[in-house]
mmCIF file of C-alpha atoms in Angstrom:
data_model
loop_
_atom_site.group_PDB
_atom_site.id
_atom_site.type_symbol
_atom_site.label_atom_id
_atom_site.label_comp_id
_atom_site.label_asym_id
_atom_site.label_seq_id
_atom_site.Cartn_x
_atom_site.Cartn_y
_atom_site.Cartn_z
ATOM 1 C CA UNK A 1 -0.018 0.026 -0.143
ATOM 2 C CA UNK A 2 3.038 2.273 0.604
ATOM 3 C CA UNK A 3 4.093 1.876 -3.036
ATOM 4 C CA UNK A 4 2.612 3.686 -6.235
ATOM 5 C CA UNK A 5 1.316 2.038 -9.485
ATOM 6 C CA UNK A 6 1.202 4.682 -12.499
ATOM 7 C CA UNK A 7 2.182 7.506 -9.717
ATOM 8 C CA UNK A 8 -1.664 6.524 -7.845
ATOM 9 C CA UNK A 9 -0.278 5.578 -3.938
ATOM 10 C CA UNK A 10 -2.147 2.014 -2.800
ATOM 11 C CA UNK A 11 -3.676 -1.116 -3.954
ATOM 12 C CA UNK A 12 -6.796 -2.773 -5.351
ATOM 13 C CA UNK A 13 -8.640 -5.012 -3.490
ATOM 14 C CA UNK A 14 -8.257 -7.944 -6.012
ATOM 15 C CA UNK A 15 -4.709 -7.465 -5.775
ATOM 16 C CA UNK A 16 -4.908 -7.777 -2.200
ATOM 17 C CA UNK A 17 -6.993 -11.104 -2.354
ATOM 18 C CA UNK A 18 -4.330 -11.984 -5.457
ATOM 19 C CA UNK A 19 -1.269 -11.918 -2.156
ATOM 20 C CA UNK A 20 -3.453 -12.450 0.899
ATOM 21 C CA UNK A 21 -6.109 -14.739 -0.042
ATOM 22 C CA UNK A 22 -10.095 -14.343 0.372
ATOM 23 C CA UNK A 23 -9.637 -13.048 3.718
ATOM 24 C CA UNK A 24 -7.438 -10.063 2.889
ATOM 25 C CA UNK A 25 -10.012 -8.033 4.798
ATOM 26 C CA UNK A 26 -9.601 -9.677 7.739
ATOM 27 C CA UNK A 27 -5.779 -8.791 7.599
ATOM 28 C CA UNK A 28 -6.353 -5.510 7.043
ATOM 29 C CA UNK A 29 -8.470 -5.223 9.788
ATOM 30 C CA UNK A 30 -5.339 -6.236 12.091
ATOM 31 C CA UNK A 31 -3.013 -3.984 9.791
ATOM 32 C CA UNK A 32 -5.335 -1.446 11.011
ATOM 33 C CA UNK A 33 -4.954 -1.832 14.530
ATOM 34 C CA UNK A 34 -1.274 -1.728 14.491
ATOM 35 C CA UNK A 35 -1.106 1.310 12.124
ATOM 36 C CA UNK A 36 -3.632 3.468 14.048
ATOM 37 C CA UNK A 37 -1.186 3.830 16.798
ATOM 38 C CA UNK A 38 1.311 5.472 14.346
ATOM 39 C CA UNK A 39 -1.310 8.038 13.036
ATOM 40 C CA UNK A 40 -1.712 6.159 9.991
ATOM 41 C CA UNK A 41 -5.339 4.836 8.547
ATOM 42 C CA UNK A 42 -6.446 2.858 5.805
ATOM 43 C CA UNK A 43 -8.846 3.677 3.475
ATOM 44 C CA UNK A 44 -10.902 2.015 0.771
ATOM 45 C CA UNK A 45 -11.935 4.066 -1.926
ATOM 46 C CA UNK A 46 -14.692 3.052 -4.150
ATOM 47 C CA UNK A 47 -14.471 3.217 -8.281
ATOM 48 C CA UNK A 48 -16.967 6.170 -8.186
ATOM 49 C CA UNK A 49 -14.768 7.934 -5.354
ATOM 50 C CA UNK A 50 -17.240 7.055 -2.311
ATOM 51 C CA UNK A 51 -15.289 5.758 1.107
ATOM 52 C CA UNK A 52 -15.987 1.642 1.547
ATOM 53 C CA UNK A 53 -15.861 0.257 5.072
ATOM 54 C CA UNK A 54 -13.786 -2.883 5.093
ATOM 55 C CA UNK A 55 -17.381 -4.892 5.750
ATOM 56 C CA UNK A 56 -18.744 -3.503 2.238
ATOM 57 C CA UNK A 57 -19.651 -6.350 -0.551
ATOM 58 C CA UNK A 58 -16.881 -7.905 -1.486
ATOM 59 C CA UNK A 59 -17.576 -6.857 -5.326
ATOM 60 C CA UNK A 60 -16.837 -3.163 -4.271
ATOM 61 C CA UNK A 61 -14.025 -4.143 -2.635
ATOM 62 C CA UNK A 62 -12.071 -5.694 -5.299
ATOM 63 C CA UNK A 63 -12.075 -2.919 -7.657
ATOM 64 C CA UNK A 64 -11.694 -0.275 -4.400
ATOM 65 C CA UNK A 65 -8.416 1.161 -4.133
ATOM 66 C CA UNK A 66 -6.710 0.672 -0.599
ATOM 67 C CA UNK A 67 -4.338 3.347 0.585
ATOM 68 C CA UNK A 68 -2.918 4.736 4.052
ATOM 69 C CA UNK A 69 -3.533 8.198 4.909
ATOM 70 C CA UNK A 70 -2.680 10.227 8.080
ATOM 71 C CA UNK A 71 -4.958 9.744 10.642
ATOM 72 C CA UNK A 72 -4.899 13.051 12.270
ATOM 73 C CA UNK A 73 -5.307 16.722 10.416
ATOM 74 C CA UNK A 74 -2.386 18.476 9.536
ATOM 75 C CA UNK A 75 -0.680 21.377 10.829
ATOM 76 C CA UNK A 76 -0.669 24.667 9.053
ATOM 77 C CA UNK A 77 3.391 24.736 9.622
ATOM 78 C CA UNK A 78 3.644 21.195 8.382
ATOM 79 C CA UNK A 79 1.728 22.080 5.483
ATOM 80 C CA UNK A 80 4.105 24.585 4.892
ATOM 81 C CA UNK A 81 7.083 22.892 5.289
ATOM 82 C CA UNK A 82 6.165 20.318 2.629
ATOM 83 C CA UNK A 83 5.820 22.434 0.003
ATOM 84 C CA UNK A 84 1.992 24.501 -0.169
ATOM 85 C CA UNK A 85 1.334 27.944 0.495
ATOM 86 C CA UNK A 86 -1.505 29.391 1.934
ATOM 87 C CA UNK A 87 -3.249 30.777 -1.375
ATOM 88 C CA UNK A 88 -2.954 27.343 -3.072
ATOM 89 C CA UNK A 89 -4.517 25.823 0.206
ATOM 90 C CA UNK A 90 -7.113 28.400 0.052
ATOM 91 C CA UNK A 91 -7.741 28.405 -3.740
ATOM 92 C CA UNK A 92 -7.975 24.405 -3.562
ATOM 93 C CA UNK A 93 -10.648 25.166 -0.724
ATOM 94 C CA UNK A 94 -12.354 27.398 -3.087
ATOM 95 C CA UNK A 95 -12.529 24.965 -6.040
ATOM 96 C CA UNK A 96 -13.719 21.903 -3.718
ATOM 97 C CA UNK A 97 -16.017 24.145 -2.256
ATOM 98 C CA UNK A 98 -17.801 25.236 -5.658
ATOM 99 C CA UNK A 99 -17.459 21.982 -7.019
ATOM 100 C CA UNK A 100 -18.892 20.322 -3.611
ATOM 101 C CA UNK A 101 -21.851 22.528 -3.336
ATOM 102 C CA UNK A 102 -22.719 21.708 -6.718
ATOM 103 C CA UNK A 103 -22.739 18.317 -6.745
ATOM 104 C CA UNK A 104 -20.194 16.657 -8.571
ATOM 105 C CA UNK A 105 -19.314 18.648 -11.942
ATOM 106 C CA UNK A 106 -19.006 22.258 -12.410
ATOM 107 C CA UNK A 107 -17.841 24.248 -15.756
ATOM 108 C CA UNK A 108 -14.048 25.141 -15.385
ATOM 109 C CA UNK A 109 -15.227 28.897 -16.161
ATOM 110 C CA UNK A 110 -17.299 29.058 -12.990
ATOM 111 C CA UNK A 111 -14.729 27.875 -10.786
ATOM 112 C CA UNK A 112 -12.180 30.358 -12.249
ATOM 113 C CA UNK A 113 -14.679 33.140 -12.081
ATOM 114 C CA UNK A 114 -14.618 32.227 -8.266
ATOM 115 C CA UNK A 115 -11.189 32.306 -7.653
ATOM 116 C CA UNK A 116 -10.715 35.259 -9.824
ATOM 117 C CA UNK A 117 -12.056 37.450 -7.048
ATOM 118 C CA UNK A 118 -9.367 36.231 -4.483
ATOM 119 C CA UNK A 119 -6.784 35.970 -6.977
ATOM 120 C CA UNK A 120 -4.878 37.353 -9.852
ATOM 121 C CA UNK A 121 -5.916 35.749 -13.013
ATOM 122 C CA UNK A 122 -2.553 34.396 -13.780
ATOM 123 C CA UNK A 123 -2.624 32.653 -10.392
ATOM 124 C CA UNK A 124 -5.998 30.935 -10.840
ATOM 125 C CA UNK A 125 -4.547 29.331 -13.952
ATOM 126 C CA UNK A 126 -1.427 28.332 -12.362
ATOM 127 C CA UNK A 127 -3.230 27.057 -9.221
ATOM 128 C CA UNK A 128 -6.125 25.139 -11.219
ATOM 129 C CA UNK A 129 -3.063 23.688 -13.431
ATOM 130 C CA UNK A 130 -1.228 22.500 -10.034
ATOM 131 C CA UNK A 131 -4.581 20.903 -8.779
ATOM 132 C CA UNK A 132 -4.996 18.837 -11.836
ATOM 133 C CA UNK A 133 -1.227 17.969 -11.822
ATOM 134 C CA UNK A 134 -1.477 16.774 -8.304
ATOM 135 C CA UNK A 135 -4.839 14.791 -8.980
ATOM 136 C CA UNK A 136 -6.930 16.742 -6.910
ATOM 137 C CA UNK A 137 -9.152 18.133 -9.638
ATOM 138 C CA UNK A 138 -10.016 15.965 -13.265
ATOM 139 C CA UNK A 139 -10.943 17.768 -16.327
ATOM 140 C CA UNK A 140 -14.156 16.494 -17.705
ATOM 141 C CA UNK A 141 -14.624 18.508 -21.110
ATOM 142 C CA UNK A 142 -15.146 21.961 -20.180
ATOM 143 C CA UNK A 143 -15.751 20.829 -16.346
ATOM 144 C CA UNK A 144 -13.894 20.174 -13.014
ATOM 145 C CA UNK A 145 -14.487 17.211 -11.238
ATOM 146 C CA UNK A 146 -12.781 16.355 -8.116
ATOM 147 C CA UNK A 147 -9.765 13.726 -8.625
ATOM 148 C CA UNK A 148 -8.721 10.765 -7.184
ATOM 149 C CA UNK A 149 -6.785 12.415 -4.330
ATOM 150 C CA UNK A 150 -9.363 14.262 -3.306
ATOM 151 C CA UNK A 151 -11.822 11.128 -3.129
ATOM 152 C CA UNK A 152 -9.141 9.525 -1.320
ATOM 153 C CA UNK A 153 -8.092 12.201 0.901
ATOM 154 C CA UNK A 154 -10.374 15.170 1.281
ATOM 155 C CA UNK A 155 -13.935 14.691 3.352
ATOM 156 C CA UNK A 156 -16.007 17.067 0.946
ATOM 157 C CA UNK A 157 -18.763 17.403 3.496
ATOM 158 C CA UNK A 158 -16.531 18.110 6.230
ATOM 159 C CA UNK A 159 -15.014 20.544 3.909
ATOM 160 C CA UNK A 160 -18.364 22.357 3.160
ATOM 161 C CA UNK A 161 -19.113 22.256 6.937
ATOM 162 C CA UNK A 162 -15.665 24.309 7.523
ATOM 163 C CA UNK A 163 -16.233 26.419 5.037
ATOM 164 C CA UNK A 164 -19.368 28.098 6.841
ATOM 165 C CA UNK A 165 -17.188 27.629 9.997
ATOM 166 C CA UNK A 166 -14.576 29.889 9.083
ATOM 167 C CA UNK B 1 -32.317 13.416 -42.086
ATOM 168 C CA UNK B 2 -28.796 12.538 -40.891
ATOM 169 C CA UNK B 3 -28.000 16.430 -40.284
ATOM 170 C CA UNK B 4 -30.705 16.873 -37.947
ATOM 171 C CA UNK B 5 -30.036 13.636 -36.001
ATOM 172 C CA UNK B 6 -26.208 14.871 -35.922
ATOM 173 C CA UNK B 7 -27.265 18.736 -34.815
ATOM 174 C CA UNK B 8 -29.297 16.452 -32.034
ATOM 175 C CA UNK B 9 -26.189 14.459 -30.766
ATOM 176 C CA UNK B 10 -24.335 17.401 -30.720
ATOM 177 C CA UNK B 11 -26.633 19.569 -28.567
ATOM 178 C CA UNK B 12 -26.646 16.389 -25.797
ATOM 179 C CA UNK B 13 -23.323 15.764 -25.686
ATOM 180 C CA UNK B 14 -22.475 19.427 -25.072
ATOM 181 C CA UNK B 15 -24.978 19.632 -22.319
ATOM 182 C CA UNK B 16 -23.928 16.649 -20.719
ATOM 183 C CA UNK B 17 -20.037 17.456 -21.132
ATOM 184 C CA UNK B 18 -20.306 21.057 -20.030
ATOM 185 C CA UNK B 19 -21.782 20.343 -16.706
ATOM 186 C CA UNK B 20 -24.917 22.389 -16.722
ATOM 187 C CA UNK B 21 -27.478 21.994 -14.111
ATOM 188 C CA UNK B 22 -29.367 18.895 -14.919
ATOM 189 C CA UNK B 23 -32.700 20.476 -13.454
ATOM 190 C CA UNK B 24 -32.302 23.369 -16.260
ATOM 191 C CA UNK B 25 -32.650 20.848 -19.076
ATOM 192 C CA UNK B 26 -36.290 20.075 -20.611
ATOM 193 C CA UNK B 27 -36.077 16.300 -20.848
ATOM 194 C CA UNK B 28 -39.638 15.696 -22.807
ATOM 195 C CA UNK B 29 -38.750 18.197 -25.637
ATOM 196 C CA UNK B 30 -35.620 16.402 -26.414
ATOM 197 C CA UNK B 31 -37.342 13.074 -26.125
ATOM 198 C CA UNK B 32 -40.140 14.304 -28.477
ATOM 199 C CA UNK B 33 -37.419 15.453 -31.329
ATOM 200 C CA UNK B 34 -35.636 11.999 -31.021
ATOM 201 C CA UNK B 35 -38.971 10.351 -31.128
ATOM 202 C CA UNK B 36 -39.886 11.922 -34.539
ATOM 203 C CA UNK B 37 -36.202 11.302 -36.070
ATOM 204 C CA UNK B 38 -36.403 7.667 -34.987
ATOM 205 C CA UNK B 39 -39.902 7.156 -36.427
ATOM 206 C CA UNK B 40 -38.534 8.872 -39.939
ATOM 207 C CA UNK B 41 -35.466 7.096 -40.238
ATOM 208 C CA UNK B 42 -35.357 4.216 -42.191
ATOM 209 C CA UNK B 43 -31.839 4.074 -42.926
ATOM 210 C CA UNK B 44 -29.296 1.478 -40.715
ATOM 211 C CA UNK B 45 -26.375 3.685 -40.901
ATOM 212 C CA UNK B 46 -28.547 6.350 -38.338
ATOM 213 C CA UNK B 47 -28.855 3.460 -36.051
ATOM 214 C CA UNK B 48 -25.450 4.532 -34.484
ATOM 215 C CA UNK B 49 -26.853 8.346 -34.311
ATOM 216 C CA UNK B 50 -29.893 7.132 -32.684
ATOM 217 C CA UNK B 51 -28.050 4.992 -29.794
ATOM 218 C CA UNK B 52 -25.686 7.767 -29.018
ATOM 219 C CA UNK B 53 -28.119 10.366 -28.860
ATOM 220 C CA UNK B 54 -30.477 7.941 -26.526
ATOM 221 C CA UNK B 55 -27.505 7.420 -24.345
ATOM 222 C CA UNK B 56 -26.754 11.333 -23.707
ATOM 223 C CA UNK B 57 -30.193 11.395 -22.697
ATOM 224 C CA UNK B 58 -30.227 8.398 -19.932
ATOM 225 C CA UNK B 59 -27.244 10.225 -19.155
ATOM 226 C CA UNK B 60 -28.712 13.821 -18.833
ATOM 227 C CA UNK B 61 -31.675 11.653 -16.559
ATOM 228 C CA UNK B 62 -28.679 9.809 -14.672
ATOM 229 C CA UNK B 63 -27.659 13.509 -13.651
ATOM 230 C CA UNK B 64 -31.041 14.647 -12.932
ATOM 231 C CA UNK B 65 -31.848 11.665 -10.346
ATOM 232 C CA UNK B 66 -28.398 12.104 -8.752
ATOM 233 C CA UNK B 67 -28.486 15.898 -8.442
ATOM 234 C CA UNK B 68 -32.158 15.219 -6.784
ATOM 235 C CA UNK B 69 -30.657 13.027 -4.501
ATOM 236 C CA UNK B 70 -28.185 15.380 -3.340
ATOM 237 C CA UNK B 71 -30.440 18.330 -2.832
ATOM 238 C CA UNK B 72 -32.506 16.279 -0.427
ATOM 239 C CA UNK B 73 -30.032 15.124 1.521
ATOM 240 C CA UNK B 74 -29.507 17.084 4.865
ATOM 241 C CA UNK B 75 -26.214 18.156 4.069
ATOM 242 C CA UNK B 76 -26.628 19.746 0.716
ATOM 243 C CA UNK B 77 -25.879 23.428 0.884
ATOM 244 C CA UNK B 78 -26.813 25.984 -1.261
ATOM 245 C CA UNK B 79 -24.127 26.589 -3.768
ATOM 246 C CA UNK B 80 -24.576 30.427 -3.537
ATOM 247 C CA UNK B 81 -24.512 30.102 -0.050
ATOM 248 C CA UNK B 82 -20.954 28.538 -0.338
ATOM 249 C CA UNK B 83 -19.925 31.169 -2.471
ATOM 250 C CA UNK B 84 -20.382 33.894 -0.045
ATOM 251 C CA UNK B 85 -19.138 32.288 2.530
ATOM 252 C CA UNK B 86 -15.716 31.462 0.481
ATOM 253 C CA UNK B 87 -15.637 35.158 -0.471
ATOM 254 C CA UNK B 88 -16.211 36.687 2.899
ATOM 255 C CA UNK B 89 -13.628 34.408 4.345
ATOM 256 C CA UNK B 90 -9.811 35.138 4.563
ATOM 257 C CA UNK B 91 -7.338 33.097 2.947
ATOM 258 C CA UNK B 92 -6.038 31.895 6.168
ATOM 259 C CA UNK B 93 -9.350 30.480 7.231
ATOM 260 C CA UNK B 94 -10.071 28.853 4.297
ATOM 261 C CA UNK B 95 -6.752 26.820 4.621
ATOM 262 C CA UNK B 96 -7.606 26.501 7.900
ATOM 263 C CA UNK B 97 -11.037 24.463 6.665
ATOM 264 C CA UNK B 98 -8.942 22.637 3.895
ATOM 265 C CA UNK B 99 -6.283 21.380 6.277
ATOM 266 C CA UNK B 100 -9.101 20.108 9.041
ATOM 267 C CA UNK B 101 -10.703 17.954 6.415
ATOM 268 C CA UNK B 102 -7.638 16.711 4.160
ATOM 269 C CA UNK B 103 -5.840 13.630 5.364
ATOM 270 C CA UNK B 104 -2.981 13.176 2.880
ATOM 271 C CA UNK B 105 -2.037 10.028 1.828
ATOM 272 C CA UNK B 106 1.134 8.187 2.841
ATOM 273 C CA UNK B 107 3.041 6.976 -0.303
ATOM 274 C CA UNK B 108 6.812 6.593 -0.958
ATOM 275 C CA UNK B 109 7.924 8.382 -3.485
ATOM 276 C CA UNK B 110 11.296 7.572 -5.071
ATOM 277 C CA UNK B 111 12.261 4.134 -3.810
ATOM 278 C CA UNK B 112 10.456 1.291 -5.792
ATOM 279 C CA UNK B 113 9.687 -2.229 -4.891
ATOM 280 C CA UNK B 114 12.133 -3.766 -6.812
ATOM 281 C CA UNK B 115 14.806 -1.267 -5.280
ATOM 282 C CA UNK B 116 13.828 -2.094 -1.540
ATOM 283 C CA UNK B 117 13.779 -6.098 -2.224
ATOM 284 C CA UNK B 118 17.336 -5.353 -3.941
ATOM 285 C CA UNK B 119 18.465 -3.428 -0.719
ATOM 286 C CA UNK B 120 17.212 -5.907 1.440
ATOM 287 C CA UNK B 121 18.916 -8.773 0.259
ATOM 288 C CA UNK B 122 21.743 -6.353 0.369
ATOM 289 C CA UNK B 123 21.523 -5.332 3.791
ATOM 290 C CA UNK B 124 20.838 -9.001 4.896
ATOM 291 C CA UNK B 125 24.177 -10.286 3.243
ATOM 292 C CA UNK B 126 26.218 -8.229 4.742
ATOM 293 C CA UNK B 127 25.123 -9.324 8.112
ATOM 294 C CA UNK B 128 27.371 -12.185 9.070
ATOM 295 C CA UNK B 129 30.282 -9.850 8.581
ATOM 296 C CA UNK B 130 28.790 -6.984 10.942
ATOM 297 C CA UNK B 131 30.772 -6.084 13.382
ATOM 298 C CA UNK B 132 29.065 -6.060 16.889
ATOM 299 C CA UNK B 133 28.993 -2.829 18.859
ATOM 300 C CA UNK B 134 30.969 -3.055 21.981
ATOM 301 C CA UNK B 135 30.529 -0.693 24.884
ATOM 302 C CA UNK B 136 33.499 1.662 25.616
ATOM 303 C CA UNK B 137 34.682 3.651 28.341
ATOM 304 C CA UNK B 138 35.211 7.248 26.425
ATOM 305 C CA UNK B 139 38.201 9.320 27.337
ATOM 306 C CA UNK B 140 36.554 12.352 27.433
ATOM 307 C CA UNK B 141 39.774 14.562 26.603
ATOM 308 C CA UNK B 142 41.520 13.246 29.849
ATOM 309 C CA UNK B 143 45.108 14.022 29.632
ATOM 310 C CA UNK B 144 47.640 10.746 30.302
ATOM 311 C CA UNK B 145 48.437 12.856 33.624
ATOM 312 C CA UNK B 146 45.093 13.453 34.425
ATOM 313 C CA UNK B 147 44.692 9.533 34.668
ATOM 314 C CA UNK B 148 47.916 9.512 36.953
ATOM 315 C CA UNK B 149 50.231 8.360 34.611
ATOM 316 C CA UNK B 150 53.885 9.998 34.439
ATOM 317 C CA UNK B 151 56.508 10.278 31.944
ATOM 318 C CA UNK B 152 59.362 9.553 34.284
ATOM 319 C CA UNK B 153 57.463 6.566 35.503
ATOM 320 C CA UNK B 154 57.292 5.196 31.741
ATOM 321 C CA UNK B 155 60.901 5.273 30.853
ATOM 322 C CA UNK B 156 62.545 3.909 34.220
ATOM 323 C CA UNK B 157 61.243 0.728 36.642
ATOM 324 C CA UNK B 158 57.972 0.376 34.905
ATOM 325 C CA UNK B 159 59.084 -1.107 31.520
ATOM 326 C CA UNK B 160 61.446 -3.379 33.358
ATOM 327 C CA UNK B 161 58.784 -4.565 35.751
ATOM 328 C CA UNK B 162 56.500 -5.219 32.865
ATOM 329 C CA UNK B 163 59.017 -7.412 30.869
ATOM 330 C CA UNK B 164 59.808 -8.926 33.966
ATOM 331 C CA UNK B 165 55.955 -10.253 34.178
ATOM 332 C CA UNK B 166 55.901 -10.936 30.783
ATOM 333 C CA UNK B 167 58.652 -13.349 31.330
ATOM 334 C CA UNK B 168 57.258 -14.910 34.643
ATOM 335 C CA UNK B 169 53.530 -15.540 32.687
ATOM 336 C CA UNK B 170 55.631 -17.665 30.447
ATOM 337 C CA UNK B 171 57.151 -15.222 27.812
ATOM 338 C CA UNK B 172 53.939 -15.043 25.516
ATOM 339 C CA UNK B 173 50.408 -13.595 26.629
ATOM 340 C CA UNK B 174 47.699 -12.241 24.909
ATOM 341 C CA UNK B 175 47.641 -8.800 24.728
ATOM 342 C CA UNK B 176 44.461 -8.243 26.095
ATOM 343 C CA UNK B 177 45.518 -10.304 29.475
ATOM 344 C CA UNK B 178 48.658 -8.252 29.489
ATOM 345 C CA UNK B 179 46.789 -5.155 29.557
ATOM 346 C CA UNK B 180 44.253 -6.826 32.162
ATOM 347 C CA UNK B 181 40.696 -6.158 33.660
ATOM 348 C CA UNK B 182 41.531 -3.379 35.995
ATOM 349 C CA UNK B 183 40.190 0.238 36.166
ATOM 350 C CA UNK B 184 40.643 2.339 32.974
ATOM 351 C CA UNK B 185 43.551 4.385 34.192
ATOM 352 C CA UNK B 186 45.178 1.212 35.387
ATOM 353 C CA UNK B 187 44.430 -0.531 31.784
ATOM 354 C CA UNK B 188 45.537 2.325 30.276
ATOM 355 C CA UNK B 189 49.075 2.901 32.398
ATOM 356 C CA UNK B 190 49.453 -0.884 31.466
ATOM 357 C CA UNK B 191 48.940 -0.398 27.623
ATOM 358 C CA UNK B 192 51.420 2.467 27.332
ATOM 359 C CA UNK B 193 54.168 0.487 29.184
ATOM 360 C CA UNK B 194 53.910 -2.793 27.029
ATOM 361 C CA UNK B 195 53.750 -0.013 23.921
ATOM 362 C CA UNK B 196 57.114 1.227 25.472
ATOM 363 C CA UNK B 197 58.493 -2.297 25.843
ATOM 364 C CA UNK B 198 57.684 -2.769 21.905
ATOM 365 C CA UNK B 199 59.766 0.063 21.089
ATOM 366 C CA UNK B 200 62.731 -0.725 22.898
ATOM 367 C CA UNK B 201 62.983 -4.039 21.438
ATOM 368 C CA UNK B 202 62.024 -5.968 24.855
ATOM 369 C CA UNK B 203 58.957 -7.744 23.229
ATOM 370 C CA UNK B 204 57.535 -8.327 19.698
ATOM 371 C CA UNK B 205 54.355 -8.425 18.564
ATOM 372 C CA UNK B 206 52.633 -12.066 17.155
ATOM 373 C CA UNK B 207 49.339 -11.553 15.010
ATOM 374 C CA UNK B 208 46.881 -14.128 14.409
ATOM 375 C CA UNK B 209 44.308 -12.174 11.949
ATOM 376 C CA UNK B 210 41.553 -15.364 11.744
ATOM 377 C CA UNK B 211 41.731 -15.679 15.363
ATOM 378 C CA UNK B 212 42.085 -11.728 15.359
ATOM 379 C CA UNK B 213 44.467 -11.974 18.700
ATOM 380 C CA UNK B 214 47.301 -10.198 19.252
ATOM 381 C CA UNK B 215 50.210 -12.373 21.485
ATOM 382 C CA UNK B 216 52.882 -10.152 23.197
ATOM 383 C CA UNK B 217 56.099 -12.421 23.173
ATOM 384 C CA UNK B 218 59.336 -11.821 25.416
ATOM 385 C CA UNK B 219 62.892 -10.956 23.800
ATOM 386 C CA UNK B 220 66.236 -10.728 26.265
ATOM 387 C CA UNK B 221 67.071 -7.086 27.001
ATOM 388 C CA UNK B 222 69.887 -6.227 25.774
ATOM 389 C CA UNK B 223 70.622 -3.377 27.573
ATOM 390 C CA UNK B 224 68.385 -1.663 31.017
ATOM 391 C CA UNK B 225 69.531 1.934 29.030
ATOM 392 C CA UNK B 226 67.339 3.772 27.116
ATOM 393 C CA UNK B 227 68.604 3.634 22.809
ATOM 394 C CA UNK B 228 70.109 7.048 22.651
ATOM 395 C CA UNK B 229 69.360 9.078 19.680
ATOM 396 C CA UNK B 230 65.289 7.286 19.135
ATOM 397 C CA UNK B 231 62.521 8.354 20.314
ATOM 398 C CA UNK B 232 59.539 6.266 21.136
ATOM 399 C CA UNK B 233 56.263 6.107 19.273
ATOM 400 C CA UNK B 234 52.979 5.236 21.490
ATOM 401 C CA UNK B 235 50.852 2.629 19.792
ATOM 402 C CA UNK B 236 48.206 1.432 21.910
ATOM 403 C CA UNK B 237 46.791 -1.406 20.602
ATOM 404 C CA UNK B 238 43.427 -1.955 21.273
#
């Protein structure tokens, strides 16, 4: 689960089944109890981007991607150390907040228009390119949808709740 | 006929791709248009276009259903309110909102599975040659004098006494045994004396590299006087 396949971390359920056998979810549950004290969680993300539990039906788990994430929120200082700027984080919040409130698909022009009210035009283009490159957004024709990384790492409902609380 | 079908397919696919609000699409007129075209169409080559239009219509219906489901959920939030909330917040607070709902994935970035395997075998094979770490007492920069070792003692009776002791113990003693197991100061004093004894030629070192052993072997003392015009080099064998 630590390794990447085609630049995406994690491993598919059917690959785990092939390596560990049909009881692989039991192994994962044990692993989860060992990883939790280290501050690492196991997440299973379904084809549609939804988070699955380890007790979900086998047909859904077999195509899900299993990956490891941090259990606790990241501090601002840690995010800065790992290369994020406050503006990049704020821009991503605005993109995901807009997309999250519209369902799961929003015209790119609309996202750009909202971002332009806070950031200069050149920065907006730069931000969206970065988010697409990093996997937080995906282009679907003229629209933007949440990328694999958003599905794996971000709780959109919780994000919207924090936006209102911000 | 074909032209009309193509126009409908184009219109539908642009609606699907643009991400337009699905509830704002009038589904009935589009369906009626497609029905009319299918009735008039008698040629087999139109079948593909008709199926494509039908597929896009199905996607629109699915989007409407999903949108309704999202809207009906208790967690549904109005896009306009979200927009207002975001525009009214500072970048710092927006960043904090993201960080609270973000759990970054953990992955190895540079090391591949193959490299890990190779390094594992490499280090595993090195294991049998590993030198076991021993606990040593650090000298902490103490000088010989502070340890109670005086130079004048080294060049007088100490060396002779050490040579006599070596002879009494059979003339061939392991270095570690000769240094002894006393306090650090005592061991150091004896090590220095052995070193001078070797320099004077009162003894030689025999090495057993395979067993990692060093023997000190006594030689005859030619003269008790210090060799003139030469200097002793202190070599501590540890």
